[in-house]
Amino acid sequence: MSQTISIDKLITVDGPSGVGKGTICLLLSHQLNWPILDSGALYRLTACAAMSDGTQENDHETLERTAIELDVRFESGDNGLRYFLRNEDVSEKIREEATGNMASKVATVEGVRAALLDKQRSLATDTGLIADGRDMGTVVFPDAPLKIYLTASAEERAERRFKQLKDKGIDVNIRDLVADLTARDERDTNRKVAPLKPAEDAVVIDTTELSVAEVEAQVLELAQQRFS
Ligand code: DC
């Protein structure tokens, strides 16, 4: 079904796992007062539903049906959005590594992507949207007026994730993190449908050698140039 999408006030932020898209989207959201579409959460919710149903990753037909019938609800809580799947609060569960891995497999299924496409587009409104994902600028919102693509080496992203987890008291092996991120990059980049890549008109920012403040400054300048 085709939809009229409101794209005057839309920023897409794409890039691989662990590159800091979430941080940058939050900054833009606060600055512009526009909501965030966390498209990864939709894939994670689909993965969560499939896992609780015991659906296998190669059962594409059932995965597609799961995405079509996805019974989700979002509520704002003290620390951001809470995610409900079939009336159960799965906000923590969708962030677990196992769910992320399943999400990256579920996201290779064409029928799943098609089912989630309209759900994502329906969230674009006249009051603005920051769209966070892998194919926001290439497939979901190809006419967005500002497209940002963040990248960084797998080693640097693993290092950042390692520090985050350590701060939370979670013990992980950095080599496992690099291996996990590299496997996800492979799947996200090499899948046939909507692979991870910068849109031709995206501004690509390699954040490997940049501090968060430096990335934030660049992104804010781009947003100001485009929308003020
Ligand atoms: O951004 P994230 O880690 O929450 O995303 C989870 C998985 O979902 C990721 O491995 C790739 C997939 N994904 C996708 O294919 N397309 C998107 N627009 C967002 C996420």
Tab-separated table of C-alpha atoms and ligand atoms in Angstrom:
chain	number	residue	atom	x	y	z
A	1	MET	CA	0.000	0.000	0.000
A	2	SER	CA	1.494	3.354	-0.942
A	3	GLN	CA	1.461	6.160	1.589
A	4	THR	CA	2.008	9.886	1.458
A	5	ILE	CA	5.063	10.437	3.596
A	6	SER	CA	5.742	13.734	5.259
A	7	ILE	CA	9.452	14.304	4.757
A	8	ASP	CA	10.032	18.047	5.111
A	9	LYS	CA	11.355	17.564	8.619
A	10	LEU	CA	13.177	14.291	8.542
A	11	ILE	CA	16.741	13.253	9.339
A	12	THR	CA	17.940	9.722	8.662
A	13	VAL	CA	20.846	8.358	10.704
A	14	ASP	CA	22.210	5.043	9.421
A	15	GLY	CA	25.290	2.987	10.197
A	16	PRO	CA	26.550	-0.304	11.633
A	17	SER	CA	25.943	-1.717	15.128
A	18	GLY	CA	27.598	0.127	17.978
A	19	VAL	CA	28.586	3.218	16.014
A	20	GLY	CA	26.735	5.615	18.341
A	21	LYS	CA	23.617	6.314	16.282
A	22	GLY	CA	21.464	6.233	19.429
A	23	THR	CA	23.505	8.983	21.129
A	24	ILE	CA	23.427	11.190	18.049
A	25	CYS	CA	19.687	10.658	17.528
A	26	LEU	CA	18.999	11.631	21.143
A	27	LEU	CA	21.027	14.800	20.723
A	28	LEU	CA	19.172	15.741	17.531
A	29	SER	CA	15.857	14.866	19.135
A	30	HIS	CA	16.541	17.183	22.100
A	31	GLN	CA	17.857	19.944	19.898
A	32	LEU	CA	14.989	19.929	17.372
A	33	ASN	CA	12.290	18.509	19.621
A	34	TRP	CA	11.473	15.815	17.068
A	35	PRO	CA	10.737	12.191	18.097
A	36	ILE	CA	13.004	9.259	17.219
A	37	LEU	CA	12.048	6.223	15.160
A	38	ASP	CA	14.253	3.414	16.506
A	39	SER	CA	13.772	1.018	13.576
A	40	GLY	CA	16.169	-1.522	15.129
A	41	ALA	CA	13.681	-1.897	17.985
A	42	LEU	CA	11.037	-3.107	15.498
A	43	TYR	CA	13.419	-5.831	14.262
A	44	ARG	CA	14.305	-6.654	17.872
A	45	LEU	CA	10.597	-6.886	18.811
A	46	THR	CA	9.978	-9.210	15.853
A	47	ALA	CA	12.965	-11.303	16.980
A	48	CYS	CA	11.637	-11.381	20.541
A	49	ALA	CA	8.201	-12.564	19.377
A	50	ALA	CA	9.805	-15.239	17.171
A	51	MET	CA	12.038	-16.436	20.020
A	52	SER	CA	9.155	-16.702	22.462
A	53	ASP	CA	7.129	-18.627	19.830
A	54	GLY	CA	10.114	-20.941	19.241
A	55	THR	CA	10.244	-19.998	15.534
A	56	GLN	CA	13.424	-21.098	13.767
A	57	GLU	CA	15.526	-18.518	11.913
A	58	ASN	CA	15.068	-20.348	8.580
A	59	ASP	CA	11.255	-20.487	8.831
A	60	HIS	CA	10.781	-17.341	6.740
A	61	GLU	CA	7.048	-17.758	6.264
A	62	THR	CA	6.354	-17.798	10.008
A	63	LEU	CA	8.797	-14.924	10.597
A	64	GLU	CA	6.971	-12.845	7.985
A	65	ARG	CA	3.618	-13.596	9.637
A	66	THR	CA	5.098	-12.671	13.019
A	67	ALA	CA	6.139	-9.261	11.626
A	68	ILE	CA	2.767	-8.663	9.947
A	69	GLU	CA	0.882	-9.505	13.139
A	70	LEU	CA	3.345	-7.778	15.474
A	71	ASP	CA	1.347	-6.724	18.530
A	72	VAL	CA	3.413	-3.864	19.962
A	73	ARG	CA	2.813	-0.766	21.997
A	74	PHE	CA	5.164	2.052	23.004
A	75	GLU	CA	4.823	4.106	26.182
A	76	SER	CA	7.055	6.906	27.407
A	77	GLY	CA	8.687	6.073	30.729
A	78	ASP	CA	11.157	7.879	33.005
A	79	ASN	CA	14.159	6.630	31.010
A	80	GLY	CA	12.747	6.909	27.505
A	81	LEU	CA	10.345	4.696	25.610
A	82	ARG	CA	9.072	1.400	27.074
A	83	TYR	CA	8.335	-1.380	24.579
A	84	PHE	CA	5.410	-3.773	25.076
A	85	LEU	CA	5.032	-6.976	23.079
A	86	ARG	CA	1.677	-8.716	23.448
A	87	ASN	CA	1.162	-6.569	26.567
A	88	GLU	CA	4.437	-7.675	28.175
A	89	ASP	CA	7.122	-5.059	28.910
A	90	VAL	CA	10.139	-6.301	26.924
A	91	SER	CA	12.168	-3.059	27.055
A	92	GLU	CA	15.162	-4.812	28.657
A	93	LYS	CA	14.754	-8.110	26.821
A	94	ILE	CA	14.981	-6.508	23.372
A	95	ARG	CA	18.416	-5.080	24.266
A	96	GLU	CA	19.934	-8.469	25.153
A	97	GLU	CA	22.735	-9.754	22.901
A	98	ALA	CA	20.756	-12.891	21.999
A	99	THR	CA	17.823	-10.770	20.802
A	100	GLY	CA	20.187	-8.530	18.800
A	101	ASN	CA	21.678	-11.573	17.080
A	102	MET	CA	18.267	-12.992	16.220
A	103	ALA	CA	17.147	-9.510	15.033
A	104	SER	CA	20.026	-9.373	12.587
A	105	LYS	CA	18.933	-12.772	11.163
A	106	VAL	CA	15.234	-11.867	11.082
A	107	ALA	CA	16.191	-8.632	9.269
A	108	THR	CA	17.538	-10.616	6.290
A	109	VAL	CA	14.029	-11.946	5.506
A	110	GLU	CA	12.387	-10.010	2.658
A	111	GLY	CA	8.825	-10.541	3.939
A	112	VAL	CA	9.784	-9.238	7.378
A	113	ARG	CA	11.306	-6.078	5.905
A	114	ALA	CA	8.247	-5.506	3.719
A	115	ALA	CA	5.935	-5.942	6.727
A	116	LEU	CA	7.889	-3.402	8.781
A	117	LEU	CA	8.241	-0.835	5.967
A	118	ASP	CA	4.755	0.699	6.236
A	119	LYS	CA	4.917	0.643	10.048
A	120	GLN	CA	8.089	2.758	9.853
A	121	ARG	CA	6.774	5.161	7.188
A	122	SER	CA	3.570	5.747	9.110
A	123	LEU	CA	5.638	7.355	11.876
A	124	ALA	CA	6.799	10.281	9.698
A	125	THR	CA	4.754	13.363	10.650
A	126	ASP	CA	4.680	17.091	9.952
A	127	THR	CA	6.245	17.673	13.352
A	128	GLY	CA	9.518	16.014	12.411
A	129	LEU	CA	11.285	12.682	12.805
A	130	ILE	CA	14.796	11.380	13.430
A	131	ALA	CA	14.988	7.912	11.838
A	132	ASP	CA	17.674	5.600	13.249
A	133	GLY	CA	18.585	2.401	11.382
A	134	ARG	CA	20.410	0.697	8.545
A	135	ASP	CA	18.246	1.532	5.512
A	136	MET	CA	16.499	4.727	6.576
A	137	GLY	CA	18.169	6.873	3.886
A	138	THR	CA	18.294	4.216	1.168
A	139	VAL	CA	14.899	2.457	1.366
A	140	VAL	CA	12.492	3.719	4.011
A	141	PHE	CA	12.894	7.498	3.499
A	142	PRO	CA	14.875	7.919	0.251
A	143	ASP	CA	13.696	11.559	-0.105
A	144	ALA	CA	14.763	12.694	3.376
A	145	PRO	CA	16.259	16.207	3.270
A	146	LEU	CA	19.189	15.287	5.526
A	147	LYS	CA	20.859	11.870	5.592
A	148	ILE	CA	23.716	11.054	7.914
A	149	TYR	CA	25.751	7.858	7.764
A	150	LEU	CA	27.980	7.138	10.752
A	151	THR	CA	30.787	4.643	10.562
A	152	ALA	CA	33.770	3.472	12.673
A	153	SER	CA	36.110	0.478	12.666
A	154	ALA	CA	34.811	-2.731	14.301
A	155	GLU	CA	37.683	-2.538	16.837
A	156	GLU	CA	36.726	0.995	17.905
A	157	ARG	CA	33.024	0.085	18.163
A	158	ALA	CA	33.894	-2.998	20.241
A	159	GLU	CA	36.085	-0.857	22.498
A	160	ARG	CA	33.219	1.605	23.098
A	161	ARG	CA	30.773	-1.232	23.802
A	162	PHE	CA	33.312	-2.850	26.153
A	163	LYS	CA	33.554	0.372	28.194
A	164	GLN	CA	29.747	0.751	28.339
A	165	LEU	CA	29.301	-2.834	29.558
A	166	LYS	CA	32.174	-2.506	32.041
A	167	ASP	CA	30.560	0.625	33.499
A	168	LYS	CA	27.413	-1.448	34.023
A	169	GLY	CA	29.491	-4.123	35.801
A	170	ILE	CA	29.110	-6.613	32.933
A	171	ASP	CA	32.214	-8.678	32.211
A	172	VAL	CA	32.851	-9.396	28.515
A	173	ASN	CA	35.738	-10.416	26.343
A	174	ILE	CA	36.717	-7.738	23.827
A	175	ARG	CA	37.666	-10.322	21.187
A	176	ASP	CA	34.174	-11.829	21.442
A	177	LEU	CA	32.714	-8.359	20.964
A	178	VAL	CA	34.811	-7.732	17.820
A	179	ALA	CA	33.804	-11.156	16.437
A	180	ASP	CA	30.136	-10.513	17.191
A	181	LEU	CA	30.133	-7.033	15.612
A	182	THR	CA	31.984	-8.298	12.547
A	183	ALA	CA	29.454	-11.131	12.083
A	184	ARG	CA	26.560	-8.667	12.367
A	185	ASP	CA	28.241	-6.267	9.916
A	186	GLU	CA	28.636	-9.149	7.453
A	187	ARG	CA	24.958	-10.058	7.704
A	188	ASP	CA	23.728	-6.453	7.562
A	189	THR	CA	26.001	-5.490	4.654
A	190	ASN	CA	25.702	-8.591	2.509
A	191	ARG	CA	21.985	-9.344	2.705
A	192	LYS	CA	20.075	-9.130	-0.560
A	193	VAL	CA	17.288	-6.865	0.677
A	194	ALA	CA	18.070	-3.348	1.893
A	195	PRO	CA	21.734	-3.973	2.745
A	196	LEU	CA	23.569	-1.597	5.046
A	197	LYS	CA	25.236	1.085	2.920
A	198	PRO	CA	25.297	4.879	2.780
A	199	ALA	CA	22.720	6.538	0.522
A	200	GLU	CA	24.385	8.283	-2.415
A	201	ASP	CA	23.405	11.658	-0.973
A	202	ALA	CA	24.296	10.839	2.648
A	203	VAL	CA	26.904	12.778	4.599
A	204	VAL	CA	29.326	10.080	5.783
A	205	ILE	CA	31.089	10.700	9.095
A	206	ASP	CA	33.856	8.300	10.109
A	207	THR	CA	33.837	8.566	13.906
A	208	THR	CA	36.799	6.206	14.565
A	209	GLU	CA	39.117	9.056	15.553
A	210	LEU	CA	36.442	11.483	16.779
A	211	SER	CA	35.118	12.178	20.278
A	212	VAL	CA	31.366	12.140	20.888
A	213	ALA	CA	31.485	15.954	21.240
A	214	GLU	CA	33.173	16.285	17.841
A	215	VAL	CA	30.567	14.089	16.119
A	216	GLU	CA	27.771	15.979	17.886
A	217	ALA	CA	29.173	19.335	16.715
A	218	GLN	CA	29.332	18.156	13.073
A	219	VAL	CA	25.826	16.727	13.122
A	220	LEU	CA	24.307	19.790	14.783
A	221	GLU	CA	25.924	22.047	12.216
A	222	LEU	CA	24.437	19.949	9.409
A	223	ALA	CA	20.983	20.066	11.020
A	224	GLN	CA	21.215	23.829	11.561
A	225	GLN	CA	22.308	24.433	7.960
A	226	ARG	CA	19.451	22.334	6.627
A	227	PHE	CA	16.568	23.253	8.912
A	228	SER	CA	17.081	26.789	10.250
B	1	DC	O1	20.192	-1.014	15.601
B	1	DC	P1	19.941	-2.331	16.338
B	1	DC	O2	21.183	-2.992	16.854
B	1	DC	O3	18.890	-2.192	17.372
B	1	DC	O4	19.345	-3.311	15.198
B	1	DC	C1	19.115	-4.666	15.439
B	1	DC	C2	19.239	-5.445	14.123
B	1	DC	O5	18.170	-5.051	13.245
B	1	DC	C3	20.530	-5.189	13.341
B	1	DC	O6	21.399	-6.324	13.353
B	1	DC	C4	20.124	-4.971	11.924
B	1	DC	C5	18.642	-4.876	11.932
B	1	DC	N1	18.154	-3.614	11.400
B	1	DC	C6	17.927	-3.533	10.050
B	1	DC	O7	18.195	-4.478	9.331
B	1	DC	N2	17.379	-2.406	9.525
B	1	DC	C7	17.113	-1.360	10.301
B	1	DC	N3	16.583	-0.264	9.749
B	1	DC	C8	17.370	-1.408	11.689
B	1	DC	C9	17.910	-2.548	12.211
